[in-house]
Amino acid sequence: MKKPTPATIEDVARLAEVSIATVSRAIHMPEKVAVSTRQKVDRAIAVTGYTANAMARSLRLGRSNMILAIAPDIGDPNFAPILIGLENEARAGGYGLLIGHTQGDPLRGVEYLKFLNSNQAAGMILFTGYVPLDPASQTRLPPMVAVGEPLAQGGIPFVGTDDRGGARKMVELLIAQGHRRIAFIGDSRERLSHHRRRIGFDEGLAAAGLRDGQQVLDSDGTLEGGRAAVERLFLRDDLPTAFACVNDQTAAGVILSLTARGYRIPEDFSVTGFDDIPQAGFLSPALTTARQPRTAIGQAAMAILLGLVEGEAPEQAETLLMPDLILRDSVGARPVNRRF
Amino acid sequence: MKKPTPATIEDVARLAEVSIATVSRAIHMPEKVAVSTRQKVDRAIAVTGYTANAMARSLRLGRSNMILAIAPDIGDPNFAPILIGLENEARAGGYGLLIGHTQGDPLRGVEYLKFLNSNQAAGMILFTGYVPLDPASQTRLPPMVAVGEPLAQGGIPFVGTDDRGGARKMVELLIAQGHRRIAFIGDSRERLSHHRRRIGFDEGLAAAGLRDGQQVLDSDGTLEGGRAAVERLFLRDDLPTAFACVNDQTAAGVILSLTARGYRIPEDFSVTGFDDIPQAGFLSPALTTARQPRTAIGQAAMAILLGLVEGEAPEQAETLLMPDLILRDSVGARPVNRRF
DNA sequence: GAGGCCAGTGAAAACCTTTACATTGATCAT
DNA sequence: ATGATCAATGTAAAGGTTTTCACTGGCCTC
């Protein structure tokens, strides 16, 4: 009872005693075929266990049902939940999700374009913050959506966290706790998302009339960078009471540095992060942070991309989802009597 | 200068003034074609920017260049590094990696089979520990390799951590630190990998002649399970000096429970984990654990699968990679004077 | 010098699907 | 009664590749 080769549409047609065209129609445009015929076809499909050969289908249609997602690092803790959102939405739309990672190497990005060139992917999700396109090749762009980090190139829809709004909410939380001098750790010209968090920080302080209470330190978004920033700050004389960090890694560095100097958090200083990476809850103290709505971001991005693939006009340039504040133990009231 | 449609093999043939058969041969069997012709073809390919249409190719060959990886949960911290290994190896072999997740739902697993049925995937990597095959359908199995959790069904190659060996090394570490009464937290009949860790634990103790110093508690591998196990243990009167946990989550639960009771780690008790999840280094104390060689596992699994896909006979049933012991702060010498 | 072999190449089939176009027979309006 | 319309179905082309088979001409062997 083995079937060495899977059933083709022709097998179904033969069994149902109709032509292959009718079988195809019974499947794709059921209303165009007589009820009795449809039933015969359905039965034949059930008997043969027929599944359309996706290759033949894609070849004929000139379009595949795969979406390619390219990330610089699929090990990034932010990546997995977004992936879930992408995958869920893709599957719901009948698409498969193909993944590639560039390990930060632009050349590797170009390598993946063969999937698009060879019609193996209908569209592309970009995590990289740049378009891996050979600028020389003048072939028209495939449908693309950027996630996480907006693209320098214009015209490509972006889905991500509302960095500005989230940072602002975070600052407001600190202000509500009585803090007046707050440092922002991790401004960056390179990463737009980080810069936007800085903007939100500014706005929050300005709205509370605390514009002169701010201190901004550049940092590269790593734990080490956070640590270094604190050290730099201690060289000056006026310390903040709270540190708003551009991301959780930076916050971890800040906490480590502060703890190493013998300070207690949140009694002596408050520290906030951004992202809510898996480790955030395991830091001591557990980190108060803004959780990116990652699964939702993935879902939204894929929905937009599938729309593009199927020919809809792109809606808005940016879709920003507001992060949730996760209140843990690293934020406390402003210390009333600073011992230092 | 826009190319609305990508170049086909025919465009190349026309430009090189040869037949399409010759072009195909020049690409796939260069030695069968005259040098001069080959050069003409190469030039034409360069000019047109030709890339073979993968759909047509797969259709003709009856085999795609995609590998499907199915995991119960792609958010699992263990998953990402394995994915990197899989992807690297797949790309090196000219294959793409397609991913799907079942969210623990066997039905969802079956859903992905359409990719195989429809020839969209040439083989399958299974993380689930079970085969998502409709037992009714008698179609022959596609090439498959299991990762992480061995499969109940026989005949499917498995690549994973040497759980037994790793657990044994871990026990030996504890014994070297002077521990004589050691508890294993997290035996399980359901998860073979967990059971194997238990076996390695037994072996290590037996080899040191400490067979009667062992205590084994069932636990489900969650943080909560670890916590509960400790509570159960405290109902008895003889406590171990060290806890060898089946995985890091369990160890986290044990640490939490012990800490909540006012004990210090590693002064009062030593605790070890297994896996080295990202949070492991952030627990306090930082967890000593066995790191799964995840990227290597992914790479090995994909290499075997690609061999299978291309018709090689499967080598060995199991490929086990030894984990590395990561020494952090949760293990110390056996307390000499127990205060309790 | 004739026959055989071989390298190099081309023509055409096959892979399986979708769909434009053609065909059939029935129904309807005149 | 006849022509037009329409629903239902079939025929065949197209999509791009790989590969079998056949053909050509040159070279070698005897």
XYZ file of C-alpha atoms (C1' of nucleotides) in Angstrom:
740
model
C 0.000 0.000 0.000
C 2.982 2.297 -0.369
C 2.858 5.291 -2.585
C 6.286 5.773 -4.021
C 5.335 9.091 -5.577
C 2.746 11.449 -4.201
C -0.522 11.809 -6.080
C -0.696 14.475 -8.759
C -3.643 16.423 -9.975
C -3.846 14.020 -12.847
C -4.416 11.067 -10.551
C -7.254 12.951 -8.959
C -8.710 13.853 -12.329
C -8.605 10.289 -13.525
C -10.278 8.988 -10.392
C -12.965 11.652 -10.474
C -13.432 11.171 -14.212
C -12.973 14.818 -15.023
C -10.201 16.894 -16.552
C -7.344 18.313 -14.532
C -8.649 21.795 -15.205
C -11.844 20.933 -13.428
C -9.955 19.569 -10.465
C -7.955 22.762 -10.216
C -11.133 24.783 -10.432
C -12.899 22.656 -7.867
C -10.103 23.529 -5.509
C -9.569 27.200 -6.238
C -12.897 28.426 -7.550
C -15.473 26.009 -6.151
C -18.373 28.187 -7.231
C -17.493 27.748 -10.876
C -18.027 24.023 -10.817
C -21.194 21.959 -10.518
C -21.975 20.625 -7.082
C -22.006 17.020 -8.200
C -18.632 17.363 -9.877
C -17.213 19.089 -6.856
C -18.236 16.192 -4.696
C -16.638 13.684 -7.011
C -13.434 15.691 -6.954
C -13.469 16.074 -3.202
C -13.858 12.364 -2.823
C -11.030 11.669 -5.201
C -8.786 14.079 -3.332
C -9.586 12.370 -0.085
C -8.852 8.957 -1.555
C -5.574 9.885 -3.160
C -4.420 12.146 -0.357
C -3.564 14.726 -2.965
C -1.630 17.853 -2.037
C -0.728 20.317 -4.729
C 2.941 20.378 -5.567
C 3.978 23.772 -4.307
C 6.882 23.966 -6.702
C 4.760 23.560 -9.782
C 2.278 25.976 -8.335
C 4.858 28.619 -7.573
C 6.462 28.162 -10.939
C 3.197 28.708 -12.691
C 2.157 31.594 -10.493
C 5.580 33.187 -10.489
C 5.364 33.723 -6.766
C 6.273 31.595 -3.803
C 4.631 31.280 -0.435
C 7.727 31.866 1.586
C 8.795 34.923 3.494
C 12.440 35.477 4.246
C 13.434 37.005 7.555
C 16.965 38.305 7.840
C 18.451 39.183 11.196
C 21.974 40.144 12.169
C 21.828 37.698 15.048
C 19.102 35.179 15.655
C 20.547 34.542 19.082
C 19.471 37.997 20.203
C 16.983 37.567 23.057
C 14.749 40.146 21.414
C 14.558 38.074 18.314
C 12.779 34.919 19.411
C 9.475 36.480 20.496
C 9.309 38.551 17.332
C 9.935 35.394 15.399
C 6.945 33.803 17.059
C 4.745 36.666 15.971
C 6.100 36.510 12.456
C 5.630 32.798 12.231
C 2.116 32.787 13.611
C 0.940 35.392 11.196
C 2.737 33.841 8.255
C 1.245 30.454 8.900
C -2.191 31.936 9.274
C -1.776 33.446 5.830
C -0.573 30.187 4.328
C 3.019 31.318 4.137
C 6.162 29.698 5.433
C 8.944 31.506 7.215
C 12.501 31.226 6.021
C 15.242 32.577 8.204
C 18.746 33.787 7.686
C 21.268 35.577 9.791
C 24.097 37.784 8.700
C 26.237 37.823 11.822
C 26.658 41.505 11.240
C 28.287 40.891 7.889
C 26.644 42.894 5.084
C 28.016 40.445 2.533
C 26.071 37.662 4.108
C 22.945 39.702 3.663
C 23.492 39.899 -0.041
C 23.899 36.166 -0.097
C 20.324 35.681 0.945
C 19.043 37.673 -1.950
C 19.321 34.596 -4.088
C 16.208 33.354 -2.382
C 14.373 36.344 -3.701
C 16.014 36.328 -7.096
C 15.226 32.699 -7.613
C 11.637 33.247 -6.643
C 11.943 31.236 -3.512
C 10.754 34.037 -1.321
C 7.947 36.457 -1.968
C 9.031 39.097 0.508
C 11.451 39.991 3.200
C 11.526 41.001 6.841
C 14.606 42.981 7.765
C 15.985 43.196 11.248
C 19.261 44.585 10.239
C 18.521 48.245 9.935
C 19.948 48.308 6.457
C 18.951 46.945 3.082
C 21.219 44.166 1.893
C 20.876 45.151 -1.709
C 23.644 45.385 -4.169
C 23.310 49.081 -5.003
C 24.592 48.274 -8.488
C 21.785 45.917 -9.374
C 18.884 47.910 -10.606
C 16.312 45.197 -10.169
C 13.220 46.487 -8.487
C 12.878 46.014 -4.767
C 10.898 43.078 -3.462
C 8.258 43.727 -0.814
C 10.031 44.457 2.448
C 9.212 45.462 5.999
C 11.738 46.553 8.597
C 11.448 45.489 12.196
C 13.157 46.709 15.341
C 15.455 49.192 13.719
C 14.109 51.629 11.107
C 15.796 51.674 7.740
C 17.837 54.537 6.472
C 16.349 54.068 3.028
C 12.954 55.593 2.679
C 9.834 53.941 1.427
C 10.136 50.798 3.484
C 7.460 50.327 6.146
C 8.756 49.971 9.655
C 7.198 48.187 12.600
C 8.633 48.549 16.039
C 8.373 49.728 19.563
C 7.315 53.239 20.362
C 10.728 54.059 21.759
C 9.964 57.694 22.329
C 6.670 57.055 24.089
C 8.088 54.236 26.167
C 11.054 56.257 27.321
C 8.777 59.095 28.191
C 6.545 56.868 30.288
C 9.611 55.583 32.049
C 10.827 59.076 32.882
C 7.408 59.988 34.148
C 7.544 57.007 36.454
C 10.849 58.208 37.864
C 9.559 61.734 38.280
C 6.488 60.414 40.060
C 8.852 58.702 42.485
C 10.289 62.084 43.320
C 13.423 62.017 41.232
C 14.593 65.357 39.949
C 18.066 64.692 38.658
C 17.993 61.857 36.162
C 20.725 60.618 33.874
C 20.101 58.996 30.520
C 22.722 56.377 29.742
C 23.204 55.312 26.173
C 22.538 57.976 23.594
C 23.693 56.972 20.145
C 23.725 58.527 16.737
C 24.033 55.172 15.082
C 21.046 53.355 16.419
C 17.946 55.294 15.670
C 15.914 53.374 18.210
C 18.329 54.374 20.931
C 18.256 57.955 19.866
C 14.489 57.959 19.961
C 14.546 56.752 23.517
C 16.738 59.705 24.299
C 14.207 62.034 22.692
C 11.413 60.564 24.789
C 13.561 61.063 27.850
C 14.048 64.739 26.980
C 10.357 65.222 26.398
C 9.397 63.699 29.702
C 11.759 65.897 31.624
C 10.812 68.994 29.691
C 7.106 68.382 30.282
C 7.809 68.312 34.013
C 9.902 71.444 33.800
C 13.043 69.549 34.705
C 15.045 70.221 31.623
C 18.094 71.261 33.602
C 17.999 68.143 35.731
C 19.080 65.986 32.908
C 22.383 64.426 32.145
C 22.982 62.460 28.993
C 25.847 60.051 28.488
C 26.752 58.283 25.307
C 27.065 54.550 25.548
C 27.082 51.699 23.095
C 24.255 49.654 24.530
C 26.390 46.936 26.060
C 26.818 45.973 29.696
C 30.378 47.186 29.536
C 29.232 50.481 28.092
C 26.835 50.966 30.985
C 29.515 50.265 33.485
C 31.913 52.688 31.816
C 29.296 55.436 31.740
C 28.788 55.226 35.489
C 32.499 55.449 36.067
C 32.644 58.551 33.940
C 29.767 60.034 35.892
C 31.485 59.530 39.202
C 34.348 61.683 38.017
C 32.021 64.655 38.059
C 30.620 65.908 41.309
C 26.873 66.093 40.816
C 25.282 62.702 40.686
C 21.735 61.928 39.604
C 19.381 59.961 41.806
C 18.124 57.861 38.962
C 19.571 56.249 35.853
C 17.348 55.784 32.835
C 19.212 53.325 30.641
C 18.771 52.902 26.946
C 18.404 49.146 27.291
C 18.613 46.327 29.792
C 22.194 45.394 29.059
C 23.262 48.927 29.834
C 21.177 48.883 32.994
C 22.873 45.661 34.059
C 26.230 47.372 33.683
C 25.024 50.348 35.675
C 23.724 48.141 38.455
C 26.940 46.168 38.585
C 29.019 49.282 38.739
C 26.879 50.906 41.402
C 26.770 47.744 43.487
C 30.508 47.345 43.222
C 30.884 50.811 44.675
C 28.830 49.723 47.651
C 25.588 51.482 46.845
C 22.207 49.891 47.291
C 19.501 49.880 44.680
C 16.860 51.219 44.855
C 17.611 52.847 48.196
C 20.522 54.935 46.965
C 19.822 55.035 43.250
C 16.997 54.012 40.976
C 17.801 52.285 37.693
C 15.554 51.539 34.744
C 16.143 49.516 31.602
C 14.389 49.066 28.306
C 13.411 45.921 26.360
C 12.800 43.451 29.181
C 15.267 40.830 28.087
C 14.878 37.437 29.768
C 17.654 38.185 32.242
C 15.995 41.393 33.433
C 13.965 39.694 36.116
C 16.998 37.819 37.384
C 19.214 40.777 38.034
C 19.469 41.836 41.635
C 17.588 43.885 42.133
C 15.113 42.740 39.522
C 15.045 45.378 36.835
C 12.176 47.762 36.229
C 11.979 48.122 32.501
C 9.783 48.702 29.448
C 8.773 45.492 27.755
C 8.733 45.571 24.007
C 5.523 44.047 22.642
C 7.618 41.728 20.571
C 5.154 39.112 19.498
C 2.714 41.808 18.498
C 5.451 43.557 16.545
C 6.240 40.394 14.654
C 2.609 39.826 13.918
C 2.008 43.355 12.717
C 5.102 43.315 10.540
C 4.128 40.088 8.855
C 0.575 41.280 8.309
C 1.851 44.370 6.542
C 4.326 42.402 4.481
C 1.741 39.887 3.354
C -0.444 42.783 2.332
C 2.385 44.173 0.266
C 3.084 40.811 -1.296
C -0.500 40.449 -2.336
C -0.448 43.820 -3.951
C -1.970 46.157 -1.430
C -0.581 49.641 -1.196
C 1.576 50.231 1.870
C -0.339 52.015 4.571
C 1.694 54.144 6.871
C 5.433 54.474 6.981
C 5.738 53.524 10.613
C 3.743 51.359 12.956
C 4.792 51.936 16.532
C 3.583 49.782 19.391
C 3.696 51.124 22.908
C 5.795 49.076 25.344
C 4.469 48.020 28.737
C 6.165 49.218 31.878
C 7.255 46.251 33.967
C 7.610 47.360 37.540
C 10.142 45.391 39.528
C 12.591 46.302 42.248
C 15.160 48.649 40.793
C 13.125 51.812 41.175
C 12.344 53.461 44.472
C 11.518 56.849 45.874
C 14.160 59.526 45.675
C 16.479 59.160 48.672
C 15.619 61.966 51.058
C 18.897 62.194 52.876
C 21.686 61.334 50.561
C 24.625 60.133 52.510
C 27.050 61.301 49.898
C 17.731 49.857 -17.495
C 15.138 48.061 -15.422
C 14.589 44.386 -15.752
C 10.963 43.707 -15.140
C 11.451 39.942 -15.189
C 14.596 38.160 -14.100
C 16.748 36.579 -16.783
C 16.009 32.988 -17.670
C 18.288 30.316 -18.937
C 17.001 31.062 -22.386
C 18.226 34.646 -22.237
C 21.651 33.367 -21.349
C 21.576 30.811 -24.143
C 20.603 33.401 -26.704
C 23.339 35.768 -25.624
C 25.973 33.044 -25.583
C 24.700 31.657 -28.873
C 24.302 28.149 -27.585
C 21.348 25.992 -26.590
C 19.809 26.066 -23.157
C 21.024 22.519 -22.627
C 24.579 23.700 -22.987
C 24.028 26.497 -20.524
C 22.672 24.078 -17.978
C 25.608 21.792 -18.548
C 28.101 24.628 -18.324
C 26.708 25.331 -14.887
C 26.287 21.863 -13.473
C 28.807 19.722 -15.348
C 31.476 22.160 -16.509
C 33.827 19.364 -17.542
C 31.387 18.163 -20.180
C 31.507 21.397 -22.104
C 34.279 22.918 -24.224
C 36.355 25.589 -22.548
C 35.559 28.218 -25.135
C 31.837 27.571 -24.815
C 32.055 27.647 -21.068
C 33.633 31.067 -21.205
C 30.946 32.403 -23.483
C 28.304 31.093 -21.127
C 30.014 32.487 -18.065
C 30.160 35.881 -19.678
C 26.537 35.751 -20.652
C 25.573 34.792 -17.124
C 27.538 37.691 -15.750
C 25.920 40.105 -18.176
C 22.366 38.959 -17.606
C 22.752 38.431 -13.875
C 21.112 35.093 -14.302
C 20.070 33.039 -11.296
C 18.313 29.756 -11.814
C 14.676 29.792 -10.885
C 14.619 27.562 -7.861
C 10.986 26.651 -8.408
C 11.550 25.286 -11.874
C 14.635 23.524 -10.664
C 12.917 21.891 -7.737
C 9.987 20.932 -9.879
C 12.225 19.220 -12.358
C 14.394 17.573 -9.719
C 11.506 16.623 -7.496
C 13.393 17.910 -4.510
C 13.645 21.296 -2.876
C 16.537 22.978 -1.164
C 14.696 23.776 2.007
C 14.952 22.106 5.357
C 12.081 22.388 7.786
C 12.818 22.715 11.487
C 9.943 22.112 13.838
C 10.165 23.068 17.482
C 7.546 23.077 20.205
C 8.636 26.553 21.209
C 11.045 28.720 19.310
C 11.158 31.064 22.283
C 12.994 28.415 24.284
C 16.405 29.836 25.236
C 17.999 26.557 24.200
C 16.613 26.913 20.762
C 18.316 29.984 19.348
C 21.911 28.762 19.478
C 20.929 25.451 17.934
C 19.161 27.388 15.244
C 22.384 29.223 14.481
C 24.211 25.953 14.024
C 21.446 24.610 11.827
C 21.338 27.695 9.716
C 25.082 27.963 9.226
C 25.381 24.410 8.088
C 22.308 24.598 5.876
C 23.512 27.708 4.138
C 26.933 26.185 3.618
C 25.238 23.302 1.857
C 23.115 25.579 -0.296
C 19.948 24.908 1.648
C 17.521 27.295 3.259
C 16.047 26.850 6.697
C 12.317 26.944 7.199
C 10.972 27.100 10.694
C 7.770 26.189 12.381
C 6.623 25.906 15.936
C 3.891 23.770 17.337
C 3.337 25.427 20.690
C 3.120 21.980 22.130
C 0.135 21.130 19.990
C 0.607 17.883 18.047
C -2.000 19.009 15.546
C 0.113 21.964 14.607
C 2.952 19.607 13.885
C 0.868 17.744 11.360
C 0.050 21.047 9.762
C 3.646 21.550 8.773
C 3.748 18.293 6.931
C 2.195 20.028 3.989
C 5.574 21.571 3.354
C 7.008 18.123 2.947
C 4.079 16.697 1.049
C 4.111 19.528 -1.383
C 7.801 19.114 -1.973
C 8.638 22.392 -0.363
C 11.006 20.844 2.093
C 13.503 18.100 1.508
C 13.933 17.082 5.107
C 13.036 17.828 8.654
C 14.686 18.659 11.946
C 12.562 17.692 14.919
C 12.863 19.287 18.316
C 9.664 17.953 19.595
C 10.631 14.524 20.720
C 7.837 13.006 18.707
C 7.108 12.500 15.060
C 4.218 14.612 13.822
C 3.118 11.997 11.372
C -0.382 10.932 10.787
C -0.004 7.268 11.755
C -2.715 6.447 9.234
C -0.835 7.763 6.240
C 1.490 5.102 5.032
C 3.634 7.368 2.915
C 7.286 6.713 3.512
C 9.078 8.929 5.985
C 11.005 11.923 4.742
C 14.596 12.316 5.914
C 14.515 13.400 9.540
C 16.905 14.083 12.370
C 15.905 14.624 15.979
C 17.591 17.203 18.126
C 17.572 17.794 21.863
C 15.116 15.101 22.748
C 15.477 11.593 21.286
C 12.515 10.162 19.468
C 10.468 7.292 20.701
C 10.251 5.920 17.182
C 13.338 4.055 16.163
C 15.389 4.576 13.068
C 15.629 8.322 13.316
C 19.107 9.683 13.974
C 19.439 11.777 17.083
C 21.895 14.539 17.836
C 22.134 15.998 21.280
C 24.012 16.553 24.457
C 25.708 13.717 26.226
C 23.358 14.006 29.163
C 24.711 11.002 30.943
C 28.344 12.026 30.594
C 27.630 15.616 31.522
C 25.707 14.683 34.622
C 28.456 12.347 35.619
C 31.100 15.050 35.262
C 28.944 17.294 37.365
C 28.620 14.744 40.142
C 32.330 14.166 40.061
C 32.839 17.877 40.546
C 30.628 17.826 43.614
C 32.384 14.773 44.988
C 35.737 16.442 44.441
C 34.461 19.307 46.556
C 33.940 16.860 49.355
C 30.230 16.283 49.082
C 29.033 12.865 50.129
C 25.298 13.207 50.344
C 23.958 14.554 47.074
C 20.374 14.857 45.895
C 19.305 14.674 42.285
C 16.325 16.886 41.618
C 14.219 16.233 38.558
C 14.053 12.613 37.521
C 11.435 12.021 34.879
C 10.128 9.064 32.964
C 8.728 11.302 30.279
C 11.747 13.210 29.169
C 14.439 10.823 28.128
C 17.123 13.499 28.339
C 16.235 14.116 31.965
C 16.268 10.471 32.735
C 19.697 10.114 31.189
C 21.012 12.830 33.423
C 19.730 10.838 36.322
C 21.589 7.774 35.056
C 24.823 9.743 34.787
C 24.269 10.937 38.328
C 23.906 7.376 39.559
C 27.020 6.293 37.732
C 29.108 9.068 39.166
C 28.078 8.247 42.715
C 28.471 4.543 42.210
C 31.953 4.955 40.802
C 32.921 6.830 43.946
C 31.329 4.191 46.119
C 28.674 6.597 47.330
C 25.655 4.774 46.112
C 23.878 5.078 49.435
C 24.533 8.805 49.633
C 22.093 9.517 46.898
C 18.602 10.862 47.022
C 16.490 11.198 43.939
C 13.430 13.379 43.685
C 11.042 13.569 40.816
C 10.402 16.992 39.419
C 8.992 18.370 36.219
C 11.899 20.528 35.168
C 10.311 23.850 36.039
C 11.364 26.433 38.585
C 8.255 25.650 40.572
C 9.081 21.968 40.457
C 12.515 22.634 41.885
C 11.083 24.679 44.675
C 8.525 22.019 45.518
C 11.173 19.299 45.581
C 13.199 21.165 48.174
C 10.134 21.618 50.334
C 9.483 17.905 50.154
C 13.076 17.207 51.097
C 12.872 19.350 54.190
C 10.062 17.198 55.496
C 12.528 14.362 55.866
C 15.310 14.613 58.371
C 18.479 13.843 56.453
C 19.469 16.606 54.108
C 22.081 16.437 51.382
C 24.895 18.967 51.181
C 24.551 19.368 47.451
C 21.731 19.504 44.935
C 22.376 18.295 41.407
C 19.462 19.626 39.396
C 18.229 18.245 36.128
C 18.263 21.667 34.512
C 18.801 25.332 35.255
C 15.170 26.169 35.803
C 14.958 23.533 38.496
C 18.189 24.835 40.021
C 16.728 28.331 40.105
C 13.765 26.981 42.054
C 16.045 25.161 44.462
C 18.155 28.263 45.029
C 15.088 30.382 45.618
C 13.652 27.923 48.083
C 16.920 27.517 49.956
C 17.537 31.240 50.076
C 14.006 31.848 51.313
C 14.708 29.494 54.209
C 17.685 31.625 55.133
C 20.466 29.374 53.902
C 23.464 30.632 52.055
C 24.786 29.177 48.847
C 27.395 27.811 48.441
C 28.350 27.991 52.106
C 25.472 25.878 53.374
C 24.513 24.018 50.218
C 25.939 23.584 46.763
C 23.611 23.657 43.765
C 24.275 22.722 40.152
C 22.171 23.107 37.041
C 22.280 21.806 33.511
C 21.943 23.584 30.130
C 23.397 26.999 30.927
C 20.407 29.041 29.952
C 21.066 32.768 29.518
C 19.733 33.533 32.972
C 22.103 31.094 34.671
C 24.870 33.634 35.089
C 22.474 36.162 36.536
C 21.099 34.093 39.354
C 22.543 34.840 42.734
C 24.696 33.082 43.276
C 25.662 32.633 39.629
C 24.881 29.052 38.742
C 27.479 26.384 38.114
C 26.104 24.316 35.296
C 26.830 22.184 32.245
C 26.649 24.103 29.031
C 25.104 22.303 26.118
C 27.222 22.668 22.982
C 24.197 23.978 21.188
C 25.631 25.502 18.064
C 27.706 22.388 17.491
C 24.606 20.261 17.973
C 22.719 22.236 15.374
C 25.575 21.999 12.976
C 26.009 18.267 13.426
C 22.292 17.625 13.078
C 22.062 19.556 9.852
C 25.135 17.858 8.432
C 23.584 14.477 9.066
C 20.255 15.509 7.637
C 21.770 16.895 4.475
C 23.641 13.632 4.076
C 20.362 11.771 4.380
C 18.649 14.065 1.920
C 21.355 13.482 -0.619
C 21.005 9.787 -0.303
C 23.720 8.729 2.102
C 22.978 5.950 4.515
C 22.471 7.104 8.093
C 25.591 6.588 10.147
C 25.023 6.036 13.795
C 21.772 6.216 15.662
C 22.967 8.792 18.162
C 25.517 11.547 18.098
C 26.177 12.827 21.585
C 28.238 15.919 22.267
C 29.783 16.385 25.674
C 28.714 19.541 27.507
C 31.226 21.897 29.098
C 31.173 22.476 32.810
C 30.744 26.165 33.539
C 32.085 26.881 36.993
C 30.433 29.793 38.709
C 29.520 30.514 42.301
C 26.855 28.052 43.356
C 29.232 25.209 44.223
C 31.535 25.219 47.208
C 33.294 22.785 49.495
C 31.146 20.602 51.715
C 30.316 22.527 54.868
C 32.429 21.026 57.628
C 30.286 21.939 60.597
C 26.695 21.900 59.598
C 24.790 24.190 61.859
C 21.602 22.258 61.343
C 40.907 4.411 -46.254
C 37.061 2.636 -43.550
C 34.901 1.810 -39.372
C 34.383 2.905 -34.592
C 34.665 5.840 -30.751
C 34.181 10.048 -28.442
C 33.681 14.889 -27.255
C 30.581 18.535 -27.893
C 26.248 20.106 -28.749
C 21.129 20.580 -29.747
C 16.173 19.080 -29.744
C 12.681 17.753 -27.020
C 10.464 15.516 -23.152
C 9.281 15.680 -18.462
C 8.273 17.762 -13.901
C 2.901 19.670 -12.250
C 0.163 23.315 -12.020
C -3.024 27.290 -13.507
C -5.703 29.589 -16.835
C -6.998 31.585 -21.426
C -9.596 29.946 -24.866
C -12.644 26.683 -27.101
C -16.447 23.649 -26.941
C -20.770 21.772 -25.636
C -25.425 21.643 -24.431
C -29.146 23.895 -22.268
C -32.037 27.889 -21.323
C -34.005 32.044 -22.585
C -35.926 35.781 -25.272
C -37.698 37.110 -29.487
C -37.986 28.097 -34.404
C -33.792 30.483 -34.065
C -30.223 33.032 -32.329
C -28.017 34.608 -28.200
C -26.462 33.825 -23.616
C -24.584 31.156 -20.147
C -22.959 27.547 -17.101
C -19.944 23.623 -17.102
C -16.237 21.475 -18.756
C -12.247 20.216 -21.663
C -7.895 21.314 -24.421
C -3.652 23.089 -24.550
C -0.168 26.455 -23.532
C 3.006 28.373 -20.442
C 6.158 28.660 -16.696
C 12.043 27.405 -16.372
C 14.774 23.832 -15.553
C 17.378 19.213 -16.184
C 18.439 15.271 -18.774
C 17.889 11.638 -22.210
C 18.610 10.763 -26.726
C 20.258 11.773 -31.122
C 23.306 14.025 -34.096
C 27.692 15.882 -35.937
C 32.389 15.962 -36.885
C 37.085 14.759 -35.654
C 40.349 11.414 -34.346
C 42.203 6.883 -33.740
C 43.015 2.126 -35.052
C 43.715 -1.446 -38.061
